[in-house]
Short mmCIF file of C-alpha atoms in Angstrom, two decimals:
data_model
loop_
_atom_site.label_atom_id
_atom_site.label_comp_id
_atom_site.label_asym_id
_atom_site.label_seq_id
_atom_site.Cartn_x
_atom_site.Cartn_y
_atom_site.Cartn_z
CA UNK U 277 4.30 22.72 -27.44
CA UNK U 278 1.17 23.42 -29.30
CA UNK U 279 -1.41 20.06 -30.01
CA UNK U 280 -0.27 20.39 -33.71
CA UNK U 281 3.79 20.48 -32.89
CA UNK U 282 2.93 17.42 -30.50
CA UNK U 283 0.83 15.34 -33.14
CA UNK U 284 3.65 15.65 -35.96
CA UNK U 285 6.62 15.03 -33.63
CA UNK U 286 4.79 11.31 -32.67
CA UNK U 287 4.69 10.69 -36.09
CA UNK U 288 7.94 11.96 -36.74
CA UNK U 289 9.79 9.83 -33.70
CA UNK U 290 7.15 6.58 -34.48
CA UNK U 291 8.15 7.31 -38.50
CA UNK U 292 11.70 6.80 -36.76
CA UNK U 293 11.05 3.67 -34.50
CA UNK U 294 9.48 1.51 -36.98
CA UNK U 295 12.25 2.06 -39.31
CA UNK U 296 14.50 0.99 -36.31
CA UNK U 297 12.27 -2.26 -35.69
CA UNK U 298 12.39 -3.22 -39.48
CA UNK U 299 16.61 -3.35 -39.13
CA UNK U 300 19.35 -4.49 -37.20
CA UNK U 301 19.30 -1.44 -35.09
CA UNK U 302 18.75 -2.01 -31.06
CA UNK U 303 16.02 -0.88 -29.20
CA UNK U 304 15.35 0.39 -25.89
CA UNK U 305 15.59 -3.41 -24.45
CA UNK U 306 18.62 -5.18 -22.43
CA UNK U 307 18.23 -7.88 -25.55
CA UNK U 308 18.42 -4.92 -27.81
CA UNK U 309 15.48 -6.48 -29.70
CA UNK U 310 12.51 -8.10 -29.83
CA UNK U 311 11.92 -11.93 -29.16
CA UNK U 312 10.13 -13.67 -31.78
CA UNK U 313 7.16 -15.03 -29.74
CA UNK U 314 6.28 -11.34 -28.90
CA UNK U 315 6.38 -10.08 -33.06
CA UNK U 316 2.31 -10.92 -33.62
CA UNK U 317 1.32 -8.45 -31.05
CA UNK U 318 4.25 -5.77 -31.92
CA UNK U 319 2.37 -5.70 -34.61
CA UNK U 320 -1.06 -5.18 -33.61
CA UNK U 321 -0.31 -2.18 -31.75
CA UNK U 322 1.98 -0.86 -34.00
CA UNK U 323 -0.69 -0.81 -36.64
CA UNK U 324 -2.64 1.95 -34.22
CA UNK U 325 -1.62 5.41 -35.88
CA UNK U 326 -1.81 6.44 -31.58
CA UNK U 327 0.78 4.02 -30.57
CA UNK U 328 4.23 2.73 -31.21
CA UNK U 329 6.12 0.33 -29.32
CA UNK U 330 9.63 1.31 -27.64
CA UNK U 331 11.24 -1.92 -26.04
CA UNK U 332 9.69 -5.28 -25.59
CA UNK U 333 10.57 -9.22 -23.77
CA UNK U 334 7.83 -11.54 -24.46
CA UNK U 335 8.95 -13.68 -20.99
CA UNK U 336 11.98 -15.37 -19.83
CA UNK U 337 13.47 -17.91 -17.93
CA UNK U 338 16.94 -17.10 -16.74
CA UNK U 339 19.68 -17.92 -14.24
CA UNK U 340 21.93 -15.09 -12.97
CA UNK U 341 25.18 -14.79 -10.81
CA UNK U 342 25.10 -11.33 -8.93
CA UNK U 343 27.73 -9.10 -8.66
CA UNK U 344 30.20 -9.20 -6.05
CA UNK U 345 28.75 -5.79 -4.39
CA UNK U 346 25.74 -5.26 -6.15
CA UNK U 347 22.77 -7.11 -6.93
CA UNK U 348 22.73 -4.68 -10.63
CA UNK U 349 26.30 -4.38 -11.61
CA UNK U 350 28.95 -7.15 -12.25
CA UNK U 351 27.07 -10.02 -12.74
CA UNK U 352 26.86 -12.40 -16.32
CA UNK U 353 23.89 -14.32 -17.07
CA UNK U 354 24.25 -18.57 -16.90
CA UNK U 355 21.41 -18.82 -19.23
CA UNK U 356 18.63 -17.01 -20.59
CA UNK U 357 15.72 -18.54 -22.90
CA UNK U 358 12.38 -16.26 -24.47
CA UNK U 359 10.90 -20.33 -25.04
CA UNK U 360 9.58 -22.75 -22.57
CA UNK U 361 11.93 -25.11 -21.00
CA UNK U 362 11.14 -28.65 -20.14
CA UNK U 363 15.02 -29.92 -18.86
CA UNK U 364 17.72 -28.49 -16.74
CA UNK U 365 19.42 -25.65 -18.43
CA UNK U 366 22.76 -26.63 -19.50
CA UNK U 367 24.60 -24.69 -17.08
CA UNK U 368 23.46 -26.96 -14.04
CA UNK U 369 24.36 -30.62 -16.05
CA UNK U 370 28.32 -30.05 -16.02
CA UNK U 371 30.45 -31.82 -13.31
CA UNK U 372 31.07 -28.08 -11.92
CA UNK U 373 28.12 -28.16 -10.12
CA UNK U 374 27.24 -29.35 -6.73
CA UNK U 375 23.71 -30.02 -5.59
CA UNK U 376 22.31 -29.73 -2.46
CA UNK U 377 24.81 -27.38 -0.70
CA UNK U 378 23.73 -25.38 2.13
CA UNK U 379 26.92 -23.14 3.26
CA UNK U 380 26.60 -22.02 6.80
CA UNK U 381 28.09 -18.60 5.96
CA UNK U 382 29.14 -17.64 2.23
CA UNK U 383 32.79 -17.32 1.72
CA UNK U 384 34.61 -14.65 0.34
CA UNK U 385 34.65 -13.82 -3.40
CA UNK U 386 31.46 -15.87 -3.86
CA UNK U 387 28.25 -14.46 -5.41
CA UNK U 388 24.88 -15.69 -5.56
CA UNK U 389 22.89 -17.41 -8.07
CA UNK U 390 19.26 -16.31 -8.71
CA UNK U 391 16.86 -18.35 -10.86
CA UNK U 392 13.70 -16.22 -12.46
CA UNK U 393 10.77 -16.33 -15.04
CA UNK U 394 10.07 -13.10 -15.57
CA UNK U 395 6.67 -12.30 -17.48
CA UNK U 396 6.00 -10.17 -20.83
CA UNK U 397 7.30 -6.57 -20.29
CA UNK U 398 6.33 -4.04 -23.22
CA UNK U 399 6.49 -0.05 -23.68
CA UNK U 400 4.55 1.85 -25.69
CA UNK U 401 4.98 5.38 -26.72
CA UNK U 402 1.39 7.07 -27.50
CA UNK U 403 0.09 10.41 -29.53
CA UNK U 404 -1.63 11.57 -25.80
CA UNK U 405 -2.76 11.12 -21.95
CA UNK U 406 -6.30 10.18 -23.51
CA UNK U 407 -4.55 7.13 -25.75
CA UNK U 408 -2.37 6.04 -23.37
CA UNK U 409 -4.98 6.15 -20.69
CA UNK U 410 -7.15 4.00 -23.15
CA UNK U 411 -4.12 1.43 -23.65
CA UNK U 412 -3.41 1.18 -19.79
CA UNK U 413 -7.32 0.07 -19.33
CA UNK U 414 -7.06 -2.69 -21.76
CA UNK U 415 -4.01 -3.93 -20.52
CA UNK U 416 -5.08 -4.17 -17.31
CA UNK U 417 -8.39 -6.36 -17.88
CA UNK U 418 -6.41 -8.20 -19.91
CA UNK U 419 -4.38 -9.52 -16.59
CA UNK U 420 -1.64 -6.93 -17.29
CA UNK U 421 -2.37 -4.97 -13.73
CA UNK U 422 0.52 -3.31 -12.79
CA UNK U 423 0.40 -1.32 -16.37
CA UNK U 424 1.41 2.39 -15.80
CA UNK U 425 1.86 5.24 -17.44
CA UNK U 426 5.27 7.19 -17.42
CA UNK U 427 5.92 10.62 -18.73
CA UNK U 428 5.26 14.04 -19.21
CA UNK U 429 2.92 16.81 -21.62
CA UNK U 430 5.10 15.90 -24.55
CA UNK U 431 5.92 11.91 -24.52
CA UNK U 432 3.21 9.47 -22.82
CA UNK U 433 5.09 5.86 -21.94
CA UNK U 434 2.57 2.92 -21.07
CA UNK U 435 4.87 0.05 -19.33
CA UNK U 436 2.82 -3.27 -20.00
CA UNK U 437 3.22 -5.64 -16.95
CA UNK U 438 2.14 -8.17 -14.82
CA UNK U 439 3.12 -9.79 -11.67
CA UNK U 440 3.33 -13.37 -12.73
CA UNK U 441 6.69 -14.30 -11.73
CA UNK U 442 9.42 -16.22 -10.17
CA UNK U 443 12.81 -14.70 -8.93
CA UNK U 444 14.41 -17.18 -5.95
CA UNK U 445 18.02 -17.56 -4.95
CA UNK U 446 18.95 -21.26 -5.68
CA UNK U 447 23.26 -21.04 -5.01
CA UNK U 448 26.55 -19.39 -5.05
CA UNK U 449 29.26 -19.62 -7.43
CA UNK U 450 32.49 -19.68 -5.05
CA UNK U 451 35.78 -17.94 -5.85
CA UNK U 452 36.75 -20.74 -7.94
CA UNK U 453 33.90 -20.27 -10.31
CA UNK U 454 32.88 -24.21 -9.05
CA UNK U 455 28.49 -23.62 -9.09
CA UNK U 456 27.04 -24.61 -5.36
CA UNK U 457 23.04 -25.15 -5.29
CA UNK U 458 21.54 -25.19 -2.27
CA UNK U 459 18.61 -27.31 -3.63
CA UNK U 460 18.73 -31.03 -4.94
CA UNK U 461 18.74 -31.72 -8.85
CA UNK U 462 15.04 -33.40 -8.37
CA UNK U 463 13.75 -29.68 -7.34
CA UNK U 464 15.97 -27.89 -9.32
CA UNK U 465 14.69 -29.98 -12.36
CA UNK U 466 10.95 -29.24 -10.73
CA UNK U 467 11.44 -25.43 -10.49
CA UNK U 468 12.61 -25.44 -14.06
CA UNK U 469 9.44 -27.33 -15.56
CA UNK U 470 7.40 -25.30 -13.23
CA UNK U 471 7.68 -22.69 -15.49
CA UNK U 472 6.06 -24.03 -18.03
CA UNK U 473 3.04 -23.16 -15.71
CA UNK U 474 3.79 -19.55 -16.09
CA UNK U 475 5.07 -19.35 -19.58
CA UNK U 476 1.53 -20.79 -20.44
CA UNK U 477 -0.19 -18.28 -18.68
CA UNK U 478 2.31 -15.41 -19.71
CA UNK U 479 1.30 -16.44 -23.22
CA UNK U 480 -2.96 -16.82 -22.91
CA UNK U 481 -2.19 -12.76 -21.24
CA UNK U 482 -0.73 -11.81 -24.36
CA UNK U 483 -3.06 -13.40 -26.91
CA UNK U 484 -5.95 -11.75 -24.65
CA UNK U 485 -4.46 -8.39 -25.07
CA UNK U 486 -3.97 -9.13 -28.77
CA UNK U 487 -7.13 -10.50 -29.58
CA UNK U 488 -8.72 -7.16 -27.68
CA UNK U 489 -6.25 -4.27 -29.91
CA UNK U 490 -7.21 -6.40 -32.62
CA UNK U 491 -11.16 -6.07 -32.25
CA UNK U 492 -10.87 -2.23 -31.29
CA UNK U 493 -8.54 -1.58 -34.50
CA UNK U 494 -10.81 -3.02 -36.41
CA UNK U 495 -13.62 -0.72 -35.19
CA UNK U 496 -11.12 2.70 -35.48
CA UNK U 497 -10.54 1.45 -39.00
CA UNK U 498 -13.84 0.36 -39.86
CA UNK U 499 -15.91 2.82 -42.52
CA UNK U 500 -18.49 4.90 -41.49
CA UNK U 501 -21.96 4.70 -43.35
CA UNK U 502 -23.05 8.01 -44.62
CA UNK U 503 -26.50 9.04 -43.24
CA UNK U 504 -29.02 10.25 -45.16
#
């Protein structure tokens, strides 16, 4: 494909996108769309005529019951929030749970429990190498350092991410679908306001990023003087 091809099918397909964002439509995401603390910065870089965002989560905490025979398929989600969380989710306050079980060996038909904050995630489809190259530096003295750049001559993806996470198995849910911790309420309710740690830092990441498109697409967009 020629530069010129190239150049009008990124507009074309981010022409497409942003009519996708501004409906109902899913995206790329496991939500299907964006999370409202992550909409400022969509914005920022979607104002770059070189980029256009694909998928997106701003952060999350979450608690997750694997799959019988696979850590990926199977399993349902106890609880998922995009905002800080300063109580036990309501999943762990019902008389269903049990605190502070340590099962010598996990009987049949039960499947394990794993409590996570994940950090920002966002994808970002750019014009070229040279602008995605350009994106994945910023990113990554912005704290983001395990940005990277997927793709091929014809579609460049830059995958926004950090490190800055929790992911620790904290129970089982047994056969009868009765919830078995093996930690007590007072650290489960620590782990859980713990995060507020992260989502803090998650969130000065991503107003450093924004606050550095923001001063570079103001330069791009600024108007040259004529001189004489």
């Amino acid at each position: 494909m020629d530069q010129k091809n190239q150049l009008e099918t990124f507009d074309n397909q981010k022409e497409q996108i942003l009519k996708e964002l501004a409906s109902s439509l899913p995206d790329a995401s496991p939500k299907g769309n964006p999370d409202s603390p992550i909409f400022p910065l969509l914005d920022v870089i979607n104002s770059h005529p070189d980029w256009v965002t694909t998928s997106s989560c701003s952060g999350r905490i979450s608690i997750y019951v694997q799959g019988l025979t696979s850590r990926k398929g199977g399993g349902y989600w106890l609880f998922v929030s995009h905002e800080p969380c300063t109580e036990l989710p309501p999943p762990l306050e019902t008389e269903s749970v049990d605190y502070g079980k340590v099962p010598g060996t996990v009987s049949e038909g039960s499947r394990e429990i794993q409590f996570a904050f994940e950090p920002m995630i966002l994808h970002v489809q750019t014009r070229s190498l040279e602008t995605a190259q350009h994106l994945q530096r910023v990113a990554m003295s912005c704290g983001f350092r395990e940005t990277g750049i997927q793709g091929s001559t014809n579609k460049y993806i830059v995958a926004i991410r950090t490190s800055l996470k929790i992911d620790v198995p904290i129970g089982v849910v047994d056969a009868s679908e009765r919830i078995q911790l093996y930690v007590t309420k007072e650290y489960m309710t620590w782990l859980v306001k713990r995060t507020l740690d992260y989502f803090a830092e998650n969130q000065r990441r991503m107003d450093r990023i924004k606050q550095q498109l923001e001063t570079q697409l103001a330069k791009r967009l600024k108007p040259r003087r004529n001189l004489k």
